[in-house]
Coordinates of C-alpha atoms in Angstrom, one line a residue:
X1 CA 0.0 0.0 0.0
X2 CA 1.1 3.6 -0.7
X3 CA 2.0 5.6 2.4
X4 CA -0.4 8.5 2.3
X5 CA 2.1 10.8 4.0
X6 CA 5.0 10.0 1.7
X7 CA 5.6 12.4 -1.2
X8 CA 6.7 10.9 -4.6
X9 CA 10.1 11.9 -5.7
X10 CA 10.0 14.1 -8.8
X11 CA 13.4 12.9 -9.9
X12 CA 12.2 9.3 -9.8
X13 CA 9.0 10.3 -11.7
X14 CA 11.1 12.0 -14.4
X15 CA 13.1 8.8 -14.9
X16 CA 9.9 6.8 -15.0
X17 CA 8.5 9.0 -17.8
X18 CA 11.8 8.9 -19.7
X19 CA 11.8 5.1 -19.6
X20 CA 8.3 4.9 -21.0
X21 CA 8.8 7.6 -23.7
X22 CA 12.1 6.2 -24.9
X23 CA 11.1 2.6 -24.8
X24 CA 13.9 1.3 -22.7
X25 CA 16.3 1.8 -19.8
X26 CA 19.4 2.4 -21.9
X27 CA 17.8 5.2 -24.0
X28 CA 16.2 6.6 -20.9
X29 CA 19.6 6.9 -19.3
X30 CA 20.9 8.8 -22.3
X31 CA 18.0 11.3 -21.9
X32 CA 18.4 11.9 -18.2
X33 CA 22.2 11.5 -18.2
X34 CA 22.3 8.4 -16.0
X35 CA 23.6 4.9 -16.5
X36 CA 21.3 2.0 -17.3
X37 CA 21.8 0.5 -13.8
X38 CA 21.0 3.8 -12.1
X39 CA 17.8 4.1 -14.2
X40 CA 16.8 0.6 -13.2
X41 CA 17.5 1.3 -9.5
X42 CA 15.5 4.5 -9.6
X43 CA 12.5 2.7 -11.1
X44 CA 12.7 0.1 -8.3
X45 CA 12.9 2.8 -5.8
X46 CA 9.8 4.4 -7.2
X47 CA 8.0 1.0 -7.2
X48 CA 9.0 0.6 -3.5
X49 CA 7.8 4.1 -2.8
X50 CA 4.3 3.6 -4.3
X51 CA 4.2 -0.1 -3.2
X52 CA 3.2 -1.3 -6.7
X53 CA 4.9 -2.8 -9.8
X54 CA 4.9 -0.2 -12.5
X55 CA 6.7 -2.0 -15.4
X56 CA 6.3 -5.5 -16.7
X57 CA 9.8 -7.0 -16.7
X58 CA 8.7 -10.3 -18.3
X59 CA 8.1 -8.7 -21.7
X60 CA 10.9 -7.9 -24.2
X61 CA 9.8 -4.3 -24.6
X62 CA 9.1 -1.8 -21.8
X63 CA 5.4 -2.4 -20.9
X64 CA 3.4 -0.6 -18.3
X65 CA 1.4 -2.5 -15.7
X66 CA -2.2 -1.2 -15.1
X67 CA -0.9 0.7 -12.1
X68 CA 2.0 2.1 -14.1
X69 CA -0.4 3.3 -16.8
X70 CA -2.5 5.1 -14.2
X71 CA 0.6 6.7 -12.6
X72 CA 2.0 7.9 -16.0
X73 CA -0.7 10.6 -16.6
X74 CA -0.2 12.0 -13.0
X75 CA 3.6 11.9 -13.4
X76 CA 3.4 14.0 -16.6
X77 CA 1.2 16.6 -15.0
X78 CA 3.3 16.8 -11.8
X79 CA 6.5 17.3 -13.8
X80 CA 4.8 19.9 -16.1
X81 CA 3.6 21.8 -13.0
X82 CA 7.1 21.6 -11.4
X83 CA 8.8 22.9 -14.6
X84 CA 6.2 25.7 -14.9
X85 CA 6.7 26.8 -11.3
X86 CA 10.5 26.8 -11.7
X87 CA 10.2 28.9 -14.8
X88 CA 7.9 31.4 -13.2
X89 CA 10.0 31.8 -10.0
X90 CA 13.2 32.1 -12.0
X91 CA 11.7 35.0 -14.0
X92 CA 11.7 33.1 -17.3
X93 CA 8.4 32.9 -19.2
X94 CA 6.9 29.4 -18.9
X95 CA 6.9 27.3 -22.0
X96 CA 3.5 26.1 -23.0
X97 CA 3.5 22.3 -23.4
X98 CA 1.4 20.7 -26.1
X99 CA 1.2 16.9 -25.8
X100 CA 0.8 15.3 -29.3
X101 CA 0.2 11.7 -30.1
X102 CA 0.9 10.1 -33.6
X103 CA 0.8 6.6 -34.9
X104 CA 4.3 5.1 -35.3
X105 CA 3.6 4.0 -38.9
X106 CA 2.5 7.4 -40.3
X107 CA 4.8 10.1 -41.8
X108 CA 8.0 8.5 -40.6
X109 CA 10.0 11.2 -42.4
X110 CA 7.7 14.1 -43.2
X111 CA 6.0 14.7 -39.9
X112 CA 9.2 14.9 -37.8
X113 CA 10.5 17.5 -40.3
X114 CA 7.3 19.4 -40.1
X115 CA 7.3 19.4 -36.3
X116 CA 11.0 20.2 -36.0
X117 CA 10.5 23.3 -38.2
X118 CA 7.5 24.3 -36.1
X119 CA 9.5 23.9 -32.9
X120 CA 12.4 26.1 -34.1
X121 CA 9.9 28.9 -35.0
X122 CA 7.9 28.7 -31.8
X123 CA 10.5 28.7 -28.9
X124 CA 7.8 29.5 -26.3
X125 CA 6.1 26.2 -27.0
X126 CA 7.3 22.8 -26.1
X127 CA 6.1 19.7 -28.0
X128 CA 5.8 16.5 -26.2
X129 CA 5.3 13.9 -29.0
X130 CA 4.5 10.3 -28.3
X131 CA 4.1 7.4 -30.8
X132 CA 1.7 4.6 -30.1
X133 CA -1.1 2.5 -31.5
X134 CA -4.2 4.5 -32.5
X135 CA -6.4 2.8 -30.0
X136 CA -4.1 3.9 -27.1
X137 CA -3.7 7.4 -28.5
X138 CA -7.5 7.8 -28.6
X139 CA -7.8 6.6 -25.0
X140 CA -5.1 9.0 -23.9
X141 CA -6.9 11.9 -25.5
X142 CA -10.2 10.9 -23.8
X143 CA -8.4 10.5 -20.5
X144 CA -6.8 14.0 -20.8
X145 CA -3.2 12.6 -21.1
X146 CA -2.8 14.0 -24.6
X147 CA -4.0 17.3 -26.0
X148 CA -3.9 16.4 -29.7
X149 CA -3.6 13.1 -31.5
X150 CA -3.6 11.8 -35.1
X151 CA -5.3 8.4 -35.1
X152 CA -6.3 5.8 -37.7
X153 CA -10.0 5.0 -37.7
X154 CA -12.9 3.7 -39.8
X155 CA -14.2 6.4 -42.1
X156 CA -17.1 8.5 -40.8
X157 CA -16.5 8.1 -37.1
X158 CA -17.7 11.2 -35.3
X159 CA -15.6 13.5 -33.1
X160 CA -12.7 14.4 -35.3
X161 CA -11.7 18.0 -36.0
X162 CA -10.3 17.1 -39.4
X163 CA -9.9 13.8 -41.4
X164 CA -8.0 12.6 -44.4
X165 CA -8.9 9.5 -46.5
X166 CA -6.2 7.0 -47.3
X167 CA -6.3 4.0 -49.7
X168 CA -5.2 0.7 -48.3
X169 CA -3.5 -2.1 -50.3
X170 CA -2.6 -5.7 -49.9
X171 CA 1.2 -6.2 -50.1
X172 CA 3.3 -9.3 -50.4
X173 CA 6.9 -10.3 -51.1
X174 CA 7.8 -9.7 -54.8
X175 CA 9.6 -13.0 -55.3
X176 CA 6.9 -15.3 -53.8
X177 CA 3.3 -16.1 -54.3
X178 CA 2.2 -16.4 -50.7
X179 CA -1.2 -14.9 -51.6
X180 CA -2.0 -18.2 -53.2
X181 CA -1.5 -20.2 -50.1
X182 CA -4.5 -21.7 -48.1
X183 CA -4.8 -20.5 -45.4
X184 CA -3.4 -17.1 -46.3
X185 CA -0.4 -16.2 -44.1
X186 CA -0.9 -12.7 -42.7
X187 CA 1.5 -10.2 -41.2
X188 CA -0.5 -8.0 -38.8
X189 CA -0.4 -5.3 -36.2
X190 CA -1.9 -6.1 -32.8
X191 CA -5.6 -6.4 -32.1
X192 CA -7.3 -3.1 -32.2
X193 CA -5.4 -1.8 -35.2
X194 CA -7.6 -0.6 -38.1
X195 CA -5.4 -2.3 -40.7
X196 CA -5.7 -5.6 -38.9
X197 CA -9.5 -5.3 -38.5
X198 CA -9.9 -4.4 -42.2
X199 CA -7.8 -7.4 -43.4
X200 CA -9.6 -9.9 -41.2
X201 CA -13.1 -8.5 -41.9
X202 CA -12.7 -8.5 -45.7
X203 CA -11.2 -12.0 -45.7
X204 CA -13.9 -13.3 -43.5
X205 CA -16.6 -11.7 -45.7
X206 CA -15.0 -13.2 -48.8
X207 CA -14.8 -16.7 -47.2
X208 CA -11.0 -16.8 -47.5
X209 CA -9.2 -18.8 -44.8
X210 CA -6.3 -17.1 -43.1
X211 CA -3.8 -17.5 -40.3
X212 CA -1.5 -15.1 -38.4
X213 CA 2.1 -15.8 -39.5
X214 CA 3.7 -12.8 -37.8
X215 CA 2.5 -10.0 -35.5
X216 CA 4.4 -6.8 -34.7
X217 CA 3.3 -3.6 -32.9
X218 CA 5.5 -1.4 -35.1
X219 CA 5.5 -0.4 -38.7
X220 CA 9.1 -1.4 -39.3
X221 CA 8.5 -4.9 -38.0
X222 CA 5.5 -5.5 -40.3
X223 CA 7.4 -4.1 -43.4
X224 CA 10.4 -6.3 -42.7
X225 CA 8.3 -9.4 -42.2
X226 CA 6.5 -8.8 -45.6
X227 CA 9.9 -8.1 -47.3
X228 CA 11.3 -11.3 -45.8
X229 CA 8.6 -13.5 -47.1
X230 CA 6.7 -14.3 -43.9
X231 CA 3.2 -13.3 -45.3
X232 CA 1.0 -10.7 -46.8
X233 CA -0.3 -7.6 -45.1
X234 CA -2.5 -4.5 -45.4
X235 CA -0.7 -1.2 -45.5
X236 CA -1.2 2.3 -46.9
X237 CA -0.6 2.7 -50.6
X238 CA 2.4 5.0 -49.7
X239 CA 4.1 2.4 -47.5
X240 CA 5.1 -0.3 -49.9
X241 CA 8.1 -2.2 -48.3
X242 CA 11.3 -2.7 -50.3
X243 CA 11.2 -6.1 -52.1
X244 CA 7.4 -6.2 -51.9
X245 CA 4.6 -5.7 -54.5
X246 CA 1.0 -4.6 -54.5
X247 CA -1.7 -7.4 -54.6
X248 CA -5.3 -7.1 -55.4
X249 CA -8.5 -8.6 -56.7
X250 CA -6.7 -10.1 -59.7
X251 CA -4.6 -12.0 -57.2
X252 CA -7.5 -13.5 -55.4
X253 CA -7.7 -11.0 -52.6
X254 CA -10.8 -9.0 -51.6
X255 CA -11.0 -5.3 -52.4
X256 CA -10.1 -3.0 -49.4
X257 CA -12.2 0.1 -48.5
X258 CA -10.3 3.2 -47.6
X259 CA -9.3 4.0 -44.0
X260 CA -9.1 7.4 -42.4
X261 CA -6.7 9.5 -40.4
X262 CA -8.4 11.7 -37.9
X263 CA -7.2 14.7 -35.9
X264 CA -8.6 14.6 -32.3
X265 CA -8.5 17.4 -29.7
X266 CA -8.9 16.7 -26.0
X267 CA -12.0 18.3 -24.4
X268 CA -9.8 20.2 -21.9
X269 CA -7.1 21.2 -24.4
X270 CA -6.8 24.9 -24.5
X271 CA -4.3 27.6 -25.3
X272 CA -2.4 29.2 -28.1
X273 CA -0.1 26.2 -28.5
X274 CA -2.9 23.8 -29.1
X275 CA -4.4 26.2 -31.7
X276 CA -1.0 26.6 -33.4
X277 CA -0.3 22.9 -33.6
X278 CA -3.8 22.1 -34.8
X279 CA -3.4 24.7 -37.6
X280 CA 0.0 23.2 -38.5
X281 CA -1.4 19.7 -38.9
X282 CA -4.6 20.7 -40.7
X283 CA -2.7 23.0 -43.1
X284 CA 0.6 21.2 -43.3
X285 CA -0.6 17.7 -44.3
X286 CA -2.3 18.2 -47.6
X287 CA -3.9 15.3 -49.5
X288 CA -2.6 12.7 -50.2
X289 CA -1.4 12.9 -46.6
X290 CA 1.4 10.4 -46.6
X291 CA 2.6 10.4 -50.2

């Protein structure tokens, strides 16, 4: 149980947030200028302080426990308030923080360049950008842990400030005819991903048997698996992996309806920074969005 009289150490919270955002202890150490062993010790100290496990150490990647996920939002807010208070008391104008979530597999090159240029021109704003699955980004916006998010969704879902349509395609290794196998070997994102849902739904509707040959939570893993000949997948038309080819109805696969990229704004998101970032995204990502 957490000691109600014990205050949480902000330094430990900062290390915790860095581990989550960087995806590992080594990269977190580089961000906070500490060794990997020191970072690991600080996470254990924080877990002892709150009396709960915060990270799942049985998984290969850094994964939050349910309690860790609950603490993360509070940790971000506490650190932001601390930094704001320090800025005010030191006489420096406090930077407005805008928390932005983006899917990992979108705009791998263009979006970072767009955001970097924006950050250079707006020094009074601080962008806190996080990549994750769309289902998690949407939940974070609804929970108030993100101000703005770009998410993949089924076309026509209400609640978005702006949307862009995007064609989806079947892709498979160029040198193999895996699309002719029965059952069809699929390379998929985890459950909850729009691409996965679209692939499974259309195959089921067409009466085509399928199996999961490979699953990865990141775009690079899916692309590599397709290029390596592990199976076929559904990806945006602009994301054809090297060594892969487009497949379609002529290859015995069902047609794929378009998907949609949506811009979501949190109900409590306010301020000039939110307005500027929103304007940047709606005006800086013309159609086709990810060409």
